[in-house]
Coordinates of C-alpha atoms in Angstrom, one line a residue:
Chain P
M1 CA -2.7 38.6 -6.2
E2 CA -3.6 35.0 -6.6
L3 CA -2.7 35.1 -10.3
L4 CA 0.8 36.4 -9.5
I5 CA 1.4 33.7 -6.9
V6 CA 0.0 31.0 -9.2
L7 CA 2.4 32.1 -11.9
A8 CA 5.3 31.9 -9.4
I9 CA 4.1 28.4 -8.4
G10 CA 4.1 27.4 -12.0
V11 CA 7.7 28.5 -12.4
L12 CA 8.6 26.5 -9.3
F13 CA 6.9 23.4 -10.7
T14 CA 8.6 23.9 -14.1
V15 CA 12.1 24.3 -12.6
G16 CA 11.4 21.5 -10.1
V17 CA 10.3 19.0 -12.9
Y18 CA 13.2 20.0 -15.0
L19 CA 15.7 19.4 -12.2
V20 CA 14.1 16.0 -11.3
L21 CA 14.6 14.9 -14.9
S22 CA 18.3 15.6 -14.8
K23 CA 21.2 13.2 -14.4
S24 CA 22.9 14.3 -11.2
L25 CA 21.4 13.1 -7.9
L26 CA 22.0 16.5 -6.2
R27 CA 20.0 18.3 -8.9
I28 CA 17.2 15.8 -8.4
L29 CA 17.2 16.5 -4.7
L30 CA 17.0 20.2 -5.3
G31 CA 14.2 19.6 -7.8
T32 CA 12.1 17.8 -5.2
T33 CA 12.7 20.6 -2.7
L34 CA 11.4 23.1 -5.3
L35 CA 8.4 20.9 -6.0
T36 CA 7.5 20.8 -2.3
H37 CA 7.9 24.6 -2.1
G38 CA 5.5 24.8 -5.0
V39 CA 2.8 22.7 -3.4
H40 CA 3.0 24.5 -0.1
L41 CA 2.6 27.8 -1.8
L42 CA -0.3 26.3 -3.7
L43 CA -2.0 25.2 -0.5
L44 CA -1.7 28.8 0.8
T45 CA -2.9 30.3 -2.4
M46 CA -5.8 28.0 -3.1
A47 CA -7.4 28.8 0.3
G48 CA -7.6 32.4 -0.8
L49 CA -5.3 35.4 -0.2
K50 CA -7.8 37.8 1.1
T51 CA -6.7 40.4 3.6
G52 CA -7.4 39.7 7.3
A53 CA -5.7 39.5 10.6
S54 CA -3.3 36.7 11.4
P55 CA -5.3 33.9 13.0
L56 CA -4.7 34.9 16.6
L57 CA -7.9 35.7 18.6
G58 CA -5.9 38.4 20.6
E59 CA -6.0 40.5 17.4
K60 CA -9.7 41.1 17.9
A61 CA -10.1 41.8 14.2
D62 CA -13.3 41.6 12.1
A63 CA -11.9 39.1 9.7
Y64 CA -9.1 36.6 9.9
V65 CA -7.2 34.7 7.3
D66 CA -8.1 31.0 7.0
P67 CA -6.2 29.1 9.7
L68 CA -6.7 25.6 8.3
P69 CA -4.3 25.7 5.3
Q70 CA -1.7 27.1 7.5
A71 CA -1.9 24.1 9.8
L72 CA -1.9 21.8 6.7
I73 CA 1.2 23.5 5.4
L74 CA 3.0 23.2 8.7
T75 CA 2.3 19.5 8.8
S76 CA 3.4 19.0 5.2
I77 CA 6.6 21.1 5.8
V78 CA 7.8 18.9 8.6
I79 CA 7.0 15.7 6.7
S80 CA 8.8 16.8 3.6
F81 CA 11.7 18.1 5.9
G82 CA 12.0 14.6 7.4
V83 CA 11.8 12.9 4.0
S84 CA 14.3 15.3 2.5
A85 CA 16.8 14.7 5.3
F86 CA 16.5 11.0 4.8
F87 CA 16.8 11.3 1.1
I88 CA 20.0 13.5 1.4
V89 CA 21.7 11.1 3.8
L90 CA 20.8 8.2 1.5
A91 CA 22.3 10.1 -1.5
Y92 CA 25.4 10.6 0.6
R93 CA 25.5 6.9 1.5
A94 CA 25.1 6.0 -2.1
Y95 CA 27.9 8.4 -3.1
R96 CA 30.2 7.0 -0.4
S97 CA 29.7 3.3 -0.9
A98 CA 29.0 3.1 -4.6
G99 CA 30.3 6.4 -6.0
M100 CA 26.9 7.1 -7.4
D101 CA 26.0 10.6 -8.4
D102 CA 25.2 10.1 -12.1
V103 CA 21.8 8.4 -12.0
E104 CA 22.1 7.1 -15.6
G105 CA 25.2 5.2 -14.7
S106 CA 23.7 3.5 -11.6
K107 CA 21.6 1.0 -13.5
G108 CA 22.5 -2.3 -15.1
E109 CA 25.0 -3.9 -12.7
R110 CA 23.6 -6.4 -10.3
E111 CA 25.0 -8.0 -7.2
Chain O
M1 CA -18.6 7.2 19.3
N2 CA -16.5 4.2 19.7
N3 CA -13.0 4.6 21.3
L4 CA -12.0 1.2 20.2
L5 CA -11.3 2.5 16.7
V6 CA -8.1 4.3 17.8
L7 CA -6.6 1.1 19.1
P8 CA -5.4 -0.3 15.8
L9 CA -3.3 2.9 15.5
L10 CA -2.2 3.2 19.1
I11 CA -1.1 -0.4 19.7
P12 CA 1.6 -0.5 16.9
A13 CA 2.6 3.1 17.5
F14 CA 3.2 2.5 21.2
T15 CA 5.0 -0.8 20.5
A16 CA 7.3 0.9 18.1
V17 CA 8.1 3.6 20.6
I18 CA 8.8 1.0 23.3
L19 CA 11.0 -1.0 21.0
I20 CA 13.3 2.1 20.3
F21 CA 14.5 1.7 23.9
L22 CA 15.3 -2.0 23.6
K23 CA 17.8 -1.8 20.8
D24 CA 20.1 -4.6 21.9
R25 CA 17.6 -6.9 23.6
I26 CA 16.4 -8.8 20.6
N27 CA 14.5 -11.5 22.4
L28 CA 12.5 -8.9 24.4
Q29 CA 11.8 -7.0 21.1
R30 CA 10.4 -10.2 19.6
I31 CA 8.2 -11.0 22.6
I32 CA 6.8 -7.5 22.7
S33 CA 6.2 -7.4 19.0
A34 CA 4.4 -10.8 19.1
V35 CA 2.2 -9.7 22.0
S36 CA 1.4 -6.5 20.1
V37 CA 0.4 -8.2 16.8
F38 CA -1.9 -10.6 18.7
M39 CA -3.5 -7.6 20.4
N40 CA -4.0 -6.1 17.0
I41 CA -5.8 -9.2 15.8
A42 CA -8.0 -9.3 18.8
V43 CA -9.0 -5.6 18.5
A44 CA -9.7 -6.1 14.8
V45 CA -11.9 -9.0 15.5
V46 CA -13.9 -7.0 18.0
I47 CA -14.2 -4.1 15.5
V48 CA -15.5 -6.4 12.8
Y49 CA -18.0 -7.9 15.2
Q50 CA -19.2 -4.5 16.3
V51 CA -19.6 -3.2 12.8
S52 CA -21.5 -6.3 11.8
T53 CA -24.0 -6.0 14.7
N54 CA -24.3 -2.2 15.1
G55 CA -23.4 -0.8 11.7
I56 CA -20.8 1.7 10.8
Q57 CA -18.6 2.8 13.8
T58 CA -17.3 6.3 14.1
L59 CA -14.9 8.1 16.4
Y60 CA -14.7 11.9 16.6
M61 CA -11.2 12.8 17.7
G62 CA -11.2 15.2 20.6
G63 CA -15.0 15.2 20.6
W64 CA -15.2 17.6 17.7
M65 CA -18.1 17.0 15.4
P66 CA -17.4 16.5 11.7
P67 CA -16.5 18.3 9.5
Y68 CA -14.5 20.3 12.1
G69 CA -12.5 17.5 13.7
I70 CA -10.8 14.4 12.3
V71 CA -13.1 11.5 12.3
F72 CA -12.2 7.8 12.2
V73 CA -14.7 5.6 10.4
A74 CA -14.9 1.8 10.4
D75 CA -17.4 0.6 7.9
M76 CA -17.3 -3.1 7.0
F77 CA -14.8 -2.6 4.2
A78 CA -12.3 -0.8 6.4
A79 CA -12.9 -3.2 9.3
L80 CA -12.3 -6.3 7.1
L81 CA -9.1 -4.8 5.7
V82 CA -7.9 -3.9 9.2
L83 CA -8.5 -7.5 10.3
T84 CA -6.7 -8.9 7.2
T85 CA -3.8 -6.6 7.7
S86 CA -3.4 -7.6 11.3
V87 CA -3.4 -11.3 10.4
V88 CA -1.0 -10.8 7.5
G89 CA 1.2 -8.5 9.6
A90 CA 1.4 -11.1 12.4
A91 CA 2.4 -13.7 9.9
C92 CA 5.1 -11.4 8.4
L93 CA 6.4 -10.7 11.9
F94 CA 6.9 -14.4 12.7
Y95 CA 8.4 -14.9 9.3
S96 CA 10.9 -12.1 10.0
F97 CA 11.8 -13.8 13.3
A98 CA 13.1 -16.7 11.2
S99 CA 14.6 -14.9 8.3
I100 CA 15.5 -11.3 8.8
G101 CA 18.8 -11.8 10.6
E102 CA 20.2 -10.4 13.8
Q103 CA 22.0 -7.5 12.2
R104 CA 18.8 -5.9 11.0
E105 CA 16.9 -6.8 14.1
R106 CA 19.4 -4.8 16.1
F107 CA 18.9 -1.8 14.0
Y108 CA 15.3 -1.1 14.7
F109 CA 13.7 -3.4 12.2
Y110 CA 10.7 -4.2 14.4
T111 CA 10.3 -0.5 15.2
F112 CA 9.9 0.3 11.5
F113 CA 7.7 -2.7 11.1
H114 CA 5.2 -1.4 13.7
F115 CA 5.3 2.1 12.3
L116 CA 4.4 0.7 8.9
L117 CA 1.4 -1.1 10.4
T118 CA 0.4 2.2 12.1
G119 CA 0.4 3.9 8.8
V120 CA -1.6 1.1 7.1
F121 CA -4.2 0.9 9.8
G122 CA -4.5 4.7 9.8
S123 CA -5.1 4.9 6.1
F124 CA -7.9 2.3 6.3
L125 CA -9.7 3.9 9.2
T126 CA -9.4 7.7 8.6
G127 CA -12.3 9.7 7.3
D128 CA -10.3 12.8 6.4
L129 CA -8.3 13.3 3.2
F130 CA -5.4 15.2 4.8
N131 CA -5.2 12.7 7.5
L132 CA -5.0 10.0 4.8
F133 CA -2.0 11.9 3.4
V134 CA -0.3 11.9 6.8
C135 CA -1.0 8.2 7.3
F136 CA 0.4 7.5 3.8
E137 CA 3.6 9.4 4.8
V138 CA 3.8 7.4 8.1
L139 CA 3.8 4.1 6.2
L140 CA 6.0 5.4 3.4
V141 CA 8.7 6.7 5.6
A142 CA 8.7 3.4 7.5
S143 CA 8.9 1.6 4.1
Y144 CA 11.9 3.7 3.0
A145 CA 13.7 2.6 6.1
M146 CA 12.7 -1.0 5.6
I147 CA 13.8 -1.1 2.0
V148 CA 17.2 0.4 2.7
L149 CA 17.9 -1.4 6.0
G150 CA 21.0 -3.5 5.5
G151 CA 22.5 -1.0 3.0
T152 CA 23.6 -3.2 0.1
K153 CA 24.4 -1.5 -3.2
V154 CA 21.2 -2.8 -4.8
Q155 CA 19.1 -1.6 -1.9
L156 CA 20.7 1.9 -1.9
R157 CA 20.0 2.2 -5.7
E158 CA 16.4 1.0 -5.5
T159 CA 15.6 3.1 -2.5
L160 CA 16.7 6.2 -4.2
K161 CA 14.3 5.6 -7.0
Y162 CA 11.5 4.5 -4.7
I163 CA 11.8 7.6 -2.5
L164 CA 11.9 9.9 -5.6
V165 CA 8.7 8.4 -7.0
N166 CA 6.9 8.7 -3.7
V167 CA 8.1 12.2 -2.9
I168 CA 6.7 13.3 -6.3
S169 CA 3.4 11.5 -5.8
S170 CA 3.1 12.9 -2.3
S171 CA 3.6 16.4 -3.7
L172 CA 0.9 15.8 -6.2
F173 CA -1.3 14.5 -3.4
V174 CA -0.9 17.8 -1.5
A175 CA -1.6 19.7 -4.7
A176 CA -4.8 17.7 -5.2
I177 CA -5.8 18.4 -1.6
A178 CA -5.2 22.1 -2.2
Y179 CA -7.4 22.2 -5.3
L180 CA -10.1 20.2 -3.6
Y181 CA -10.0 22.5 -0.6
A182 CA -10.3 25.5 -2.9
A183 CA -13.2 23.9 -4.8
T184 CA -15.2 22.6 -1.8
G185 CA -13.9 24.1 1.4
T186 CA -13.7 20.9 3.3
L187 CA -11.4 17.8 3.7
N188 CA -13.7 15.4 5.6
M189 CA -14.5 12.6 3.2
A190 CA -18.2 12.4 4.0
H191 CA -18.6 16.2 3.9
L192 CA -16.6 16.2 0.6
A193 CA -19.0 13.7 -0.8
M194 CA -22.0 15.9 0.1
R195 CA -20.3 19.0 -1.3
V196 CA -19.3 17.4 -4.6
A197 CA -22.8 16.0 -5.0
E198 CA -24.3 19.5 -4.4
A199 CA -21.9 21.3 -6.7
G200 CA -22.2 18.6 -9.4
Q201 CA -19.2 16.8 -10.7
G202 CA -17.9 18.4 -13.8
G203 CA -15.1 20.6 -15.0
V204 CA -12.8 21.3 -12.0
M205 CA -14.1 18.4 -10.0
N206 CA -13.2 16.0 -12.7
V207 CA -9.7 17.4 -13.0
I208 CA -9.2 16.9 -9.3
A209 CA -10.7 13.4 -9.5
V210 CA -8.2 12.5 -12.2
L211 CA -5.3 14.0 -10.3
L212 CA -6.2 12.0 -7.2
L213 CA -6.5 8.9 -9.4
L214 CA -3.0 9.6 -10.7
V215 CA -1.6 9.9 -7.1
F216 CA -3.3 6.7 -5.8
S217 CA -2.3 4.9 -9.0
L218 CA 1.3 5.7 -8.4
K219 CA 1.0 4.3 -4.9
A220 CA -0.9 1.2 -6.0
G221 CA 1.0 0.5 -9.1
L222 CA -2.0 0.8 -11.3
L223 CA -0.6 1.4 -14.8
L224 CA 2.1 3.6 -13.2
F225 CA 3.9 0.6 -11.8
F226 CA 7.3 1.3 -13.5
W227 CA 9.0 1.6 -10.1
L228 CA 7.5 -1.5 -8.5
P229 CA 9.3 -4.6 -10.0
D230 CA 12.8 -3.2 -9.3
S231 CA 12.0 -1.7 -5.9
Y232 CA 10.3 -4.8 -4.6
S233 CA 13.3 -6.9 -5.6
A234 CA 15.7 -5.1 -3.4
P235 CA 14.8 -5.8 0.3
P236 CA 14.8 -9.2 2.1
L237 CA 11.9 -11.5 1.5
A238 CA 10.1 -10.8 4.8
V239 CA 10.0 -7.2 3.9
R240 CA 8.9 -8.0 0.3
A241 CA 6.0 -10.1 1.6
L242 CA 4.9 -7.2 3.8
F243 CA 5.1 -4.7 0.9
G244 CA 3.6 -7.0 -1.6
A245 CA 0.7 -7.8 0.7
L246 CA 0.0 -4.4 2.1
L247 CA 1.4 -1.3 0.4
T248 CA -0.2 -1.5 -3.0
K249 CA -3.4 -2.5 -1.4
V250 CA -3.5 0.8 0.6
G251 CA -3.4 2.6 -2.8
L252 CA -6.2 0.4 -4.1
Y253 CA -8.2 1.1 -0.9
A254 CA -7.8 4.8 -1.5
I255 CA -9.0 4.5 -5.1
T256 CA -12.0 2.4 -4.0
R257 CA -12.9 4.9 -1.3
T258 CA -12.5 8.0 -3.4
F259 CA -14.3 6.7 -6.4
S260 CA -17.1 4.9 -4.6
L261 CA -17.8 7.7 -2.0
I262 CA -16.8 11.1 -3.4
F263 CA -16.4 11.1 -7.2
V264 CA -19.3 8.9 -8.2
H265 CA -21.3 11.4 -10.3
D266 CA -19.5 11.1 -13.6
P267 CA -18.6 7.5 -14.0
G268 CA -18.5 7.8 -17.8
L269 CA -15.2 9.7 -17.4
T270 CA -13.5 8.6 -14.2
H271 CA -14.6 4.9 -14.1
T272 CA -14.0 4.4 -17.8
L273 CA -10.5 5.8 -17.2
I274 CA -9.9 3.4 -14.3
G275 CA -11.2 0.6 -16.5
W276 CA -8.8 1.2 -19.3
M277 CA -5.9 1.7 -16.8
A278 CA -6.9 -1.6 -15.3
G279 CA -6.9 -3.3 -18.7
A280 CA -3.5 -1.9 -19.6
T281 CA -2.1 -2.9 -16.2
M282 CA -3.2 -6.5 -16.6
I283 CA -1.7 -6.7 -20.1
L284 CA 1.6 -5.1 -19.1
G285 CA 1.8 -7.1 -15.9
A286 CA 1.1 -10.3 -17.9
V287 CA 3.9 -9.4 -20.3
G288 CA 6.3 -9.0 -17.4
A289 CA 5.2 -12.2 -15.7
L290 CA 5.8 -14.1 -18.9
A291 CA 9.1 -12.4 -19.8
Y292 CA 11.3 -13.1 -16.8
N293 CA 13.1 -16.1 -15.5
D294 CA 13.8 -14.8 -12.1
L295 CA 11.7 -15.5 -9.2
S296 CA 11.3 -12.1 -7.7
R297 CA 10.4 -10.4 -11.1
I298 CA 7.7 -13.1 -11.7
F299 CA 6.2 -12.5 -8.3
N300 CA 6.3 -8.7 -8.6
Y301 CA 4.6 -8.7 -12.0
N302 CA 2.0 -11.0 -10.4
I303 CA 1.3 -8.2 -7.9
V304 CA 0.8 -5.9 -10.8
I305 CA -1.6 -8.2 -12.5
S306 CA -3.8 -8.5 -9.4
V307 CA -3.7 -4.7 -8.9
G308 CA -5.1 -4.4 -12.4
F309 CA -7.7 -7.1 -11.7
I310 CA -9.0 -5.3 -8.6
A311 CA -9.1 -1.9 -10.4
F312 CA -11.2 -3.6 -13.1
G313 CA -13.7 -4.5 -10.3
I314 CA -13.7 -0.9 -9.1
S315 CA -14.3 0.4 -12.6
T316 CA -17.7 -1.3 -13.1
L317 CA -19.1 0.2 -9.9
T318 CA -22.0 -2.2 -9.3
Q319 CA -22.9 -3.8 -6.0
D320 CA -21.8 -7.1 -7.2
S321 CA -18.4 -6.0 -8.5
L322 CA -17.7 -4.0 -5.3
N323 CA -18.4 -7.1 -3.3
G324 CA -15.9 -8.9 -5.5
V325 CA -13.4 -6.1 -4.9
V326 CA -13.7 -6.5 -1.1
F327 CA -13.4 -10.3 -1.3
Y328 CA -10.6 -10.3 -3.7
L329 CA -8.6 -7.7 -1.8
M330 CA -8.7 -9.8 1.3
H331 CA -7.8 -13.0 -0.6
D332 CA -5.0 -11.2 -2.4
M333 CA -3.4 -9.8 0.7
I334 CA -3.2 -13.2 2.3
A335 CA -2.2 -15.1 -0.9
K336 CA 0.5 -12.6 -1.9
A337 CA 2.1 -12.7 1.5
L338 CA 2.0 -16.5 1.3
L339 CA 3.5 -16.5 -2.2
F340 CA 6.5 -14.5 -0.9
F341 CA 6.9 -16.7 2.1
L342 CA 7.2 -19.8 0.0
G343 CA 9.4 -17.9 -2.5
G344 CA 11.7 -17.1 0.4
L345 CA 11.9 -20.7 1.3
I346 CA 12.7 -21.6 -2.3
I347 CA 15.4 -19.0 -2.5
A348 CA 16.9 -20.1 0.8
A349 CA 16.9 -23.7 -0.3
S350 CA 18.4 -23.2 -3.8
G351 CA 20.6 -20.2 -3.0
T352 CA 19.6 -18.3 -6.2
E353 CA 16.7 -16.3 -7.6
Q354 CA 17.2 -17.6 -11.2
L355 CA 14.7 -20.3 -12.2
R356 CA 17.2 -21.9 -14.6
Q357 CA 19.5 -22.8 -11.7
M358 CA 16.8 -24.5 -9.6
G359 CA 15.3 -27.9 -9.7
G360 CA 14.1 -31.0 -7.9
L361 CA 13.2 -29.3 -4.6
I362 CA 10.1 -31.6 -4.3
R363 CA 12.2 -34.4 -2.9
R364 CA 13.6 -32.4 0.0
Y365 CA 10.6 -30.1 0.5
P366 CA 7.4 -31.8 -0.5
W367 CA 5.2 -29.7 1.8
T368 CA 6.5 -26.4 0.3
G369 CA 6.0 -27.8 -3.1
W370 CA 2.4 -28.8 -2.7
M371 CA 1.5 -25.7 -0.8
F372 CA 3.0 -23.7 -3.7
F373 CA 0.9 -25.7 -6.2
I374 CA -2.3 -25.2 -4.3
L375 CA -1.6 -21.5 -3.8
T376 CA -1.1 -21.2 -7.5
L377 CA -4.6 -22.7 -8.0
A378 CA -5.9 -20.3 -5.4
L379 CA -4.4 -17.3 -7.1
V380 CA -5.8 -18.4 -10.5
G381 CA -9.2 -18.8 -8.9
V382 CA -9.9 -22.5 -9.0
P383 CA -13.3 -23.0 -7.3
P384 CA -12.8 -24.5 -3.9
L385 CA -10.1 -22.0 -3.0
S386 CA -10.2 -18.3 -1.9
G387 CA -9.5 -16.6 -5.2
F388 CA -12.6 -17.9 -6.9
A389 CA -15.5 -16.0 -5.3
G390 CA -14.1 -12.5 -5.8
K391 CA -13.1 -13.2 -9.4
V392 CA -16.5 -14.6 -10.3
M393 CA -18.3 -11.6 -8.9
M394 CA -16.1 -9.1 -10.7
V395 CA -16.1 -10.9 -14.0
R396 CA -19.8 -11.5 -13.9
S397 CA -20.7 -7.9 -13.4
G398 CA -18.1 -6.9 -16.0
F399 CA -20.0 -8.9 -18.6
G400 CA -23.3 -7.6 -17.2
E401 CA -22.2 -4.0 -17.5
Q402 CA -21.0 -4.3 -21.1
H403 CA -17.4 -4.3 -20.2
A404 CA -16.9 -7.5 -22.0
A405 CA -13.5 -6.6 -23.4
L406 CA -12.1 -5.8 -20.0
A407 CA -13.7 -9.0 -18.5
L408 CA -12.0 -11.0 -21.2
I409 CA -8.7 -9.4 -20.5
A410 CA -9.3 -10.2 -16.8
L411 CA -10.0 -13.8 -17.6
A412 CA -7.0 -14.1 -19.8
S413 CA -4.8 -12.6 -17.1
S414 CA -5.8 -15.5 -14.9
F415 CA -4.4 -17.9 -17.4
V416 CA -1.1 -15.9 -17.5
V417 CA -1.0 -16.1 -13.7
L418 CA -1.5 -19.9 -14.0
Y419 CA 1.2 -20.2 -16.7
S420 CA 3.8 -18.1 -14.9
L421 CA 3.4 -19.7 -11.5
I422 CA 3.1 -23.3 -12.9
K423 CA 6.3 -22.6 -14.8
V424 CA 7.9 -21.6 -11.5
F425 CA 6.5 -24.8 -9.8
Q426 CA 7.8 -27.0 -12.6
Q427 CA 11.3 -25.6 -12.8
V428 CA 11.8 -25.3 -9.1
F429 CA 10.2 -28.5 -7.8
W430 CA 10.5 -31.0 -10.7
G431 CA 13.6 -32.3 -12.5
G432 CA 17.0 -33.2 -11.0
E433 CA 18.4 -31.3 -8.1
K434 CA 20.8 -28.6 -9.2
N435 CA 21.8 -26.5 -6.2
E436 CA 21.9 -28.1 -2.8
V437 CA 21.9 -25.6 0.0
E438 CA 20.9 -27.0 3.3
V439 CA 18.4 -24.9 5.2
H440 CA 18.7 -25.4 8.9
P441 CA 15.7 -27.6 9.9
L442 CA 14.8 -25.4 12.8
R443 CA 14.9 -22.3 10.6
Y444 CA 12.9 -24.2 8.0
K445 CA 10.2 -25.0 10.5
A446 CA 10.1 -21.4 11.8
M447 CA 9.6 -20.2 8.2
M448 CA 7.0 -22.8 7.5
A449 CA 4.8 -22.1 10.5
P450 CA 3.5 -18.6 9.4
A451 CA 3.2 -19.9 5.8
A452 CA 1.1 -22.8 7.1
V453 CA -1.2 -20.5 9.0
L454 CA -1.8 -18.3 5.9
F455 CA -2.2 -21.4 3.8
T456 CA -5.0 -22.6 6.1
L457 CA -6.6 -19.2 5.8
V458 CA -6.5 -19.5 2.0
I459 CA -8.3 -22.8 2.2
L460 CA -10.8 -21.7 4.8
M461 CA -11.6 -18.5 3.0
G462 CA -12.4 -20.6 -0.1
V463 CA -14.4 -23.4 1.6
G464 CA -16.1 -21.0 4.0
A465 CA -16.8 -18.4 1.3
E466 CA -20.5 -18.4 2.2
T467 CA -19.6 -17.2 5.8
V468 CA -17.1 -14.6 4.6
N469 CA -19.5 -13.4 2.0
G470 CA -22.0 -12.4 4.7
Y471 CA -19.5 -9.8 5.9
V472 CA -18.4 -8.9 2.4
L473 CA -22.0 -8.2 1.3
Q474 CA -22.3 -5.7 4.2
A475 CA -19.1 -4.0 3.0
G476 CA -20.2 -3.9 -0.6
A477 CA -23.6 -2.4 0.4
V478 CA -21.9 0.6 2.0
L479 CA -19.6 1.0 -1.0
A480 CA -22.4 0.9 -3.4
D481 CA -24.6 3.3 -1.5
P482 CA -22.4 6.2 -0.2
A483 CA -25.5 7.8 1.6
E484 CA -25.1 5.2 4.3
Y485 CA -21.5 6.2 5.0
I486 CA -22.3 9.9 4.9
N487 CA -25.3 9.5 7.2
A488 CA -23.2 7.6 9.7
V489 CA -20.5 10.3 9.8
M490 CA -22.6 13.4 9.6
K491 CA -25.6 12.3 11.6
E492 CA -25.3 14.9 14.4

């Protein structure tokens, strides 16, 4: 199971890096989103994907899955959510005020 | 247990929250901010005093014993950096009063300022790797907002790049944490250090160590500083001073902590790598500092050079060089903030950032001129001033540890710093006056006051190096012997 997920994470990273290296700002944004998806899945996978009950004591199971990485992922998700929102609004501002979408074209000129 | 350790976090965080409600009352915002930074300094002084008399202080959040809860640790290294940060932060705050402008103040500038301090203090004090990640994000998000606040075209462009670089490095940080958790099953730094020591550092551990080095190098601008010179040219000078003095140093602190506490068992790989990265950083920084004729680029490449210099101190990993790292970090935070303060005055007085269009400022601003000159000598490391002691310790142990090539690069980089800053001094202050922009005398005094305070500190730190060194030795001793840190955290 881990192997399968790791391969999927690899694909997410590959596509994410490819998109980040592209010219258009929107693609870069999508690329960073895929990268964060990748690392969150990685956190989940690296802690082990053994079967167990969900981490609720009411379940009264013999074994539970590891609760720590789930908390870490939850933290990381909201952080990247906040940063993505800021990034997207910033890209919108840049598009509105400077007509920037092509990253290559945005260098050079100084104020 | 020492509840005082949470105050460096709580004070700026609470201040920031209060300031959100006082959007249009700028004077009240200033007063509250000023009170808050002075409280920070007081708390930091008390923490340094407690650490110096009672040893390493810890705080177990929520009463959970490590490794189960988050622990805050103040060893002397962290305590000294917290103190330096609060002093530099206070100076930057007063400099912002004079220079940042009402428009920015109205749009939550001081809120972001205090959130940035929260993140920096948290990074220095935390004893948990994931908590370090969260504190990094706190300070980074505040820094995104501070870079872009004002919304000029240059700021928008540079912020896009700055955010992209940091989003990617944060993703890598989370990935590194995932690997480390899989390999060791813990995230508490002291516990990690024990686990890594038990498992032996090789194979997987080395890969993780290098990945962490990559992440922190992106934050600190060690070799991977491609984003720094442009990003740090965009915001107003008060913000640049804050960034130049604090942000890269947080990355350096993380490198120092990680590679003196957790990954110390295979220095042939990791520390050699840090050494070569440091050498390359100093050389490339020197090239940049010599190449440009514009004030902000020269200053920014000087930041890069000093990052390389400190990393060189980390790479040799002796007691002596680690002492040097602590000393030089403190000196560099103060001196870089002062450099940007004086740069702000120069830019305000000549109305341009291009060296070729400046000249003759010494007639109108003799104090600024001579302070800049003495600061240059301090940054180079001329004996009675603050840059000397740290450099001597690092270079001496570099030669002692057969890192002669690196030590020579480090010495040569000092000459580049001298040349580039004296060039600035000569072009800006000597010769005939070219541009005459009058700075309002009241504003000039308000900008000079925090600069004068930091200038006094640069002098005092150099003259009183013996006193400062007493504390620095204590910090270096813990860095050189991780067992002391581990015992203090894991004692119960």
